mmCIF file of C-alpha atoms in Angstrom:
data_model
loop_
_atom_site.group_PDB
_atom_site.id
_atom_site.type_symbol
_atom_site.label_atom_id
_atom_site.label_comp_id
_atom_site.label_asym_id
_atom_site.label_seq_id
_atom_site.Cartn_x
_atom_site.Cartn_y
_atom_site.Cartn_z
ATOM 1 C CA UNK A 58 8.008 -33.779 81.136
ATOM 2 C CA UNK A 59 5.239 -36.227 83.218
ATOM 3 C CA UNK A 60 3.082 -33.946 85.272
ATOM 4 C CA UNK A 61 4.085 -30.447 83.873
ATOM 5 C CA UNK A 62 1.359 -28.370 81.700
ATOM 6 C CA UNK A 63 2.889 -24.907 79.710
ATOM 7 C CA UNK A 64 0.107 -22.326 78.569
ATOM 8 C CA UNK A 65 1.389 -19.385 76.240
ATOM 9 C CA UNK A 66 -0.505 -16.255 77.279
ATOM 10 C CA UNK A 67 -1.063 -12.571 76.508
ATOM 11 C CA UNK A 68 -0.397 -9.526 78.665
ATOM 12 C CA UNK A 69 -3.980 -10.223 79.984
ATOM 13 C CA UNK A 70 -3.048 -13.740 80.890
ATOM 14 C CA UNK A 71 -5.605 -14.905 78.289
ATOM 15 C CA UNK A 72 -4.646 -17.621 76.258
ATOM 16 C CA UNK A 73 -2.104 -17.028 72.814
ATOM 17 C CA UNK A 74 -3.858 -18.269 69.631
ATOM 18 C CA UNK A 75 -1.742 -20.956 68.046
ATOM 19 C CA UNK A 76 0.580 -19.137 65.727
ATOM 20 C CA UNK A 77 0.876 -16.392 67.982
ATOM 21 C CA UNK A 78 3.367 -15.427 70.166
ATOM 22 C CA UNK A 79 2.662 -15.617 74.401
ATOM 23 C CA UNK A 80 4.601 -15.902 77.334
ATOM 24 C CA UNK A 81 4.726 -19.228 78.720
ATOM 25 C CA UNK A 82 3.655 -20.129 81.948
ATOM 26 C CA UNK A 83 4.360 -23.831 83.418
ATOM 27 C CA UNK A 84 2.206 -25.572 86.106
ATOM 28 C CA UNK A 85 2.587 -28.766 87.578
ATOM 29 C CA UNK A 86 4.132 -31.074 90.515
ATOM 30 C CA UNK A 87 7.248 -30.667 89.627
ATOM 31 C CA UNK A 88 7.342 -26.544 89.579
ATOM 32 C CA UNK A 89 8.288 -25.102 93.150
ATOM 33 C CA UNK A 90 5.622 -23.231 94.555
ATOM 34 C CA UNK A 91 7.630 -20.295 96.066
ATOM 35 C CA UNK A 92 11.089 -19.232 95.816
ATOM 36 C CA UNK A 93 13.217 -19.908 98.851
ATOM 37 C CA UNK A 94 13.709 -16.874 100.761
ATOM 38 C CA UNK A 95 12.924 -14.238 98.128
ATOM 39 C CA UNK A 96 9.649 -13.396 98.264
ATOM 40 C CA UNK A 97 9.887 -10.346 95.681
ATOM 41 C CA UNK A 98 10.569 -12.966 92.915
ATOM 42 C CA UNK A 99 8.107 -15.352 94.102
ATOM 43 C CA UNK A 100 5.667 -11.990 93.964
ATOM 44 C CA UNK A 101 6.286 -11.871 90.376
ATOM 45 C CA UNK A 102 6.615 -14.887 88.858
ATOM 46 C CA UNK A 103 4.177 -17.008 90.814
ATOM 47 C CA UNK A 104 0.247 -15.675 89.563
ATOM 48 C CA UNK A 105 -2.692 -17.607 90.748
ATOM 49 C CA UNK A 106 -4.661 -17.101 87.118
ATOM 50 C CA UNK A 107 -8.514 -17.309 87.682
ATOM 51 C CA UNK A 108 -10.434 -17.151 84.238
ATOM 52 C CA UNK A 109 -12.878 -18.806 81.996
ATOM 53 C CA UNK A 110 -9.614 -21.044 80.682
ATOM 54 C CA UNK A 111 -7.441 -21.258 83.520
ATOM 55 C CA UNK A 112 -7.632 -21.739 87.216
ATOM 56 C CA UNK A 113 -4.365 -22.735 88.764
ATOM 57 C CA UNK A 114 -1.217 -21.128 90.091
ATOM 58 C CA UNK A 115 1.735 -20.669 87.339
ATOM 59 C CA UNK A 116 5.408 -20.093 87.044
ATOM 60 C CA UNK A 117 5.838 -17.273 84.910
ATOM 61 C CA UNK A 118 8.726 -18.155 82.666
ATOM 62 C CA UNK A 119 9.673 -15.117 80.650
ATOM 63 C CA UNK A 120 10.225 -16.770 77.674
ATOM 64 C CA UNK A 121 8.156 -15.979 74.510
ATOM 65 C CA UNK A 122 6.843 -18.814 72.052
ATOM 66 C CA UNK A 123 4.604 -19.515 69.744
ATOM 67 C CA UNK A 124 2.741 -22.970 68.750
ATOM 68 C CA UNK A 125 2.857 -24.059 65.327
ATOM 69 C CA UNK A 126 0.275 -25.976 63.702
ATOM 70 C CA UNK A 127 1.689 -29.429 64.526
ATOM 71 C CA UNK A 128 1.316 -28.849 68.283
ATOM 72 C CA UNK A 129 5.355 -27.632 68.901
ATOM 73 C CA UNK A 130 6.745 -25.102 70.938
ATOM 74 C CA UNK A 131 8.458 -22.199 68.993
ATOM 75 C CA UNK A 132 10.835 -20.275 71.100
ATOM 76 C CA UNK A 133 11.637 -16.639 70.209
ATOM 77 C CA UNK A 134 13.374 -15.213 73.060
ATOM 78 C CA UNK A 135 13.279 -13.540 76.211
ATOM 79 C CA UNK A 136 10.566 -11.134 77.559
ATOM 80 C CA UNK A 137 12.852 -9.711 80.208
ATOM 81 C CA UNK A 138 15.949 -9.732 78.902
ATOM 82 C CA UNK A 139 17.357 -12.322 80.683
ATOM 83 C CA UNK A 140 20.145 -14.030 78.697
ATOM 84 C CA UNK A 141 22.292 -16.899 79.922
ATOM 85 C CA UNK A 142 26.186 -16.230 79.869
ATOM 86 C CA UNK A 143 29.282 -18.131 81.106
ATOM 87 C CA UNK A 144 27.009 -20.748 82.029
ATOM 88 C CA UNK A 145 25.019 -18.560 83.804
ATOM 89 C CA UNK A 146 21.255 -16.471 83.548
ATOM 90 C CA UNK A 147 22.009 -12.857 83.871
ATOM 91 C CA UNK A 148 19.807 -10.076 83.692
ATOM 92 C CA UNK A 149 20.881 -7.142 81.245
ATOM 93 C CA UNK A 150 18.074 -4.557 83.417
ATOM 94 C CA UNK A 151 19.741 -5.353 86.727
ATOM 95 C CA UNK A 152 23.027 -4.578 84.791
ATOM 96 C CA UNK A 153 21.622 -1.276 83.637
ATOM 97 C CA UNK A 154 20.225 -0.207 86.939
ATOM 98 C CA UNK A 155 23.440 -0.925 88.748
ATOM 99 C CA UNK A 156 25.448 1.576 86.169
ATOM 100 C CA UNK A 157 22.429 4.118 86.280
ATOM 101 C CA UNK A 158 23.459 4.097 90.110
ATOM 102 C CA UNK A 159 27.023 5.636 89.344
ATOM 103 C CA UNK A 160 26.766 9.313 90.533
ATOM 104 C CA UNK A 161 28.128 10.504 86.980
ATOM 105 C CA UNK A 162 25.824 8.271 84.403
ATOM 106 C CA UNK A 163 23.171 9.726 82.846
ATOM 107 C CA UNK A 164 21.762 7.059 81.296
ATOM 108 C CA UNK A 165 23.257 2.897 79.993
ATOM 109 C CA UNK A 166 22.352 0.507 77.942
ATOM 110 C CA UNK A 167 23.695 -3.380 78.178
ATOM 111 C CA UNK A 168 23.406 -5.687 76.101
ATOM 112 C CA UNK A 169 25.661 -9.260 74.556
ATOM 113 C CA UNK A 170 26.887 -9.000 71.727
ATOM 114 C CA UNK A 171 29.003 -11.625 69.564
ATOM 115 C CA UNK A 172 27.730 -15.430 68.597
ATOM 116 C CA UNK A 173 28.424 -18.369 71.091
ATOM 117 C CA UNK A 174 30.091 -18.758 74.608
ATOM 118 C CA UNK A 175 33.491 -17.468 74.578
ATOM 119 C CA UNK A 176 32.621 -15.436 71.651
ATOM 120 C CA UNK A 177 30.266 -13.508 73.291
ATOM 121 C CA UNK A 178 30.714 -9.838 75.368
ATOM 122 C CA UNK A 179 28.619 -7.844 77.556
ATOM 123 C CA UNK A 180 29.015 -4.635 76.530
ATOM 124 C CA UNK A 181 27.750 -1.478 78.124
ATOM 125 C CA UNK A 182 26.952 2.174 76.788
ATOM 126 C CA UNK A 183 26.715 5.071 79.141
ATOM 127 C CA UNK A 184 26.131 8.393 79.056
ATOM 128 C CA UNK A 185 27.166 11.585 81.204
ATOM 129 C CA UNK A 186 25.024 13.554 83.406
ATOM 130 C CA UNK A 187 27.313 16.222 82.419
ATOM 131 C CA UNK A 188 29.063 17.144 78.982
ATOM 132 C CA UNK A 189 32.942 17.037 79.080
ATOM 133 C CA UNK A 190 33.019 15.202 82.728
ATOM 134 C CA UNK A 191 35.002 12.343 82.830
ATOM 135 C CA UNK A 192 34.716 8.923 84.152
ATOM 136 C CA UNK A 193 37.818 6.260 84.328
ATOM 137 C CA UNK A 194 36.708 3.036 83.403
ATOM 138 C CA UNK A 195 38.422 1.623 86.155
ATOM 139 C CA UNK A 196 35.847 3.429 88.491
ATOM 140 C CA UNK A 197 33.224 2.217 86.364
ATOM 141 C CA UNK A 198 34.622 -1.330 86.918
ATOM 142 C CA UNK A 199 35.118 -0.794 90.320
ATOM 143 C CA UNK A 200 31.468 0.239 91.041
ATOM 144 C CA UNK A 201 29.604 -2.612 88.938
ATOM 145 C CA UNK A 202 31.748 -5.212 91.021
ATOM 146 C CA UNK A 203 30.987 -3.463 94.311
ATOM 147 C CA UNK A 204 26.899 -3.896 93.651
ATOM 148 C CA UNK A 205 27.060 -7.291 91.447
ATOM 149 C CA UNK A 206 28.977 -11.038 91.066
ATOM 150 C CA UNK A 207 31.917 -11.213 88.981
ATOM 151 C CA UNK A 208 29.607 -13.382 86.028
ATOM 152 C CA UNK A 209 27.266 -9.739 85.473
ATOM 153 C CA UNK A 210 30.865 -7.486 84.699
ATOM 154 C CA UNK A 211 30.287 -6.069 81.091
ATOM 155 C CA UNK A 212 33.666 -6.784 79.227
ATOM 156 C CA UNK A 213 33.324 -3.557 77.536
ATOM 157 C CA UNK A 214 32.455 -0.058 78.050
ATOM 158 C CA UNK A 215 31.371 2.839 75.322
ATOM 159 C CA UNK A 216 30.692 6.351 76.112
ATOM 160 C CA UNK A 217 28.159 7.925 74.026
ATOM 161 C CA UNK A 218 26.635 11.555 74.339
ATOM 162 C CA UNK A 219 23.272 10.070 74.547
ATOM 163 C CA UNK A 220 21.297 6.637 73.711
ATOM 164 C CA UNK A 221 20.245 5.802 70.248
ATOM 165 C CA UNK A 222 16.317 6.095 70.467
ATOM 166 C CA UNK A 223 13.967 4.311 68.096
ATOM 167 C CA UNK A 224 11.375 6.667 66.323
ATOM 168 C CA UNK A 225 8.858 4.974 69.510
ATOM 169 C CA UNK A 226 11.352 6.321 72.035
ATOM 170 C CA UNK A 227 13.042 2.672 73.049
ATOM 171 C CA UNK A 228 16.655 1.932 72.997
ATOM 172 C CA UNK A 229 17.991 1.746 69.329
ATOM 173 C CA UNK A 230 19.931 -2.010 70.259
ATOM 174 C CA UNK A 231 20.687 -2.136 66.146
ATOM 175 C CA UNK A 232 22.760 1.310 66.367
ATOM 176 C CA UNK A 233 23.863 0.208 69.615
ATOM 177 C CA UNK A 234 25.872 -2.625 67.774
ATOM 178 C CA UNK A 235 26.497 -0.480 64.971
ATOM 179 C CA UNK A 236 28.973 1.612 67.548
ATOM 180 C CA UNK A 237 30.282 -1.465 69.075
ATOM 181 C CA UNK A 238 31.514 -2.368 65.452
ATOM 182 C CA UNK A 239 32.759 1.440 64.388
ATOM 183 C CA UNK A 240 35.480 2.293 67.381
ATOM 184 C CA UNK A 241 36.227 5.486 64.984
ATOM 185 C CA UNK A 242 33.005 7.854 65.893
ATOM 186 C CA UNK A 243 35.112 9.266 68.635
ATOM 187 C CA UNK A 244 33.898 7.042 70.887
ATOM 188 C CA UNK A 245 36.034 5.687 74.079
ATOM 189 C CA UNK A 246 37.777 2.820 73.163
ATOM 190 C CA UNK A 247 36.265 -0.518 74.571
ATOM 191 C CA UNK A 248 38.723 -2.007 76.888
ATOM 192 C CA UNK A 249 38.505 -6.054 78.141
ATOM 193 C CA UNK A 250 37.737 -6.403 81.686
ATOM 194 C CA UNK A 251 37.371 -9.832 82.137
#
């Protein structure tokens, strides 16, 4: 687009190398300066960047890429986990802190799982603050739509006694959709909310 400039950076907000992968950040007439009455976004997203390379204000983006050797953009996802769903961009985190909120989970994980559009669910994994206690997914339903808009519902809930971890402590999102797939380790079976 006329008038818009993208820089891939690092965590330092020093410029990517080309083949590397950066965030990008867009600058420009056309990119809003501030978000309209949320100042905690604009907070975040909008960094004046004073170095050596780069001296302007930015919109951070969130979405990782890479540029190849011919001077393209190579996209290859999302830092924050931001996916876009029913025609809307949802955030899986805000998801995750909303169910972490439920007086009875211990822990969740959310994430989409499935190929395109109506293909696609959110599904969500808890765990229990406390072995053998019991929570009716209708409560769980209940609370998520209390604290969020109808398009950030997961479609389907799985209790687990704890979170897969990887070996580095994160999330384990391959086992994650390994349960989703295998309803027969005695896990609650998923029910359709939307």
């Amino acid at each position: 687009l006329d008038g818009i400039e993208m820089v891939l950076l690092d965590d330092n907000l020093m410029p990517t190398p080309r083949g590397l992968v950066g965030e990008a950040y867009i600058s420009g007439k056309p990119v809003l300066d501030e978000y309209w009455k949320r100042p905690d976004l604009e907070a975040t997203q909008f960094l004046n960047v004073e170095n050596r390379y780069i001296g302007k204000r930015l919109y951070r983006t969130g979405d990782m890429m890479s540029l190849d050797k011919k001077g393209r953009f190579n996209y290859h996802g999302r830092k924050d986990r931001q996916i876009k769903y029913r025609g809307f961009r949802i955030e899986l985190l805000e998801m995750e802190a909303t169910l972490n909120r439920h007086r009875d989970i211990s822990e969740s994980a959310v994430m989409c799982i499935g190929g395109e559009n109506d293909k696609q669910i959110i599904a969500a994994f808890y765990s229990l603050l406390e072995a053998g206690a019991e929570v009716r997914l209708l409560e769980l339903q209940e609370h998520m739509q209390k604290h969020l808009p109808y398009y950030m519902q997961p479609n389907r809930f799985y209790l687990v006694n704890e979170l897969p971890r990887t070996i580095n402590g994160k999330v384990d999102s391959n086992k994650l959709l390994e349960i989703a797939a295998d309803n027969s380790a005695g896990l609650e079976v998923p029910i359709d909310i939307l």
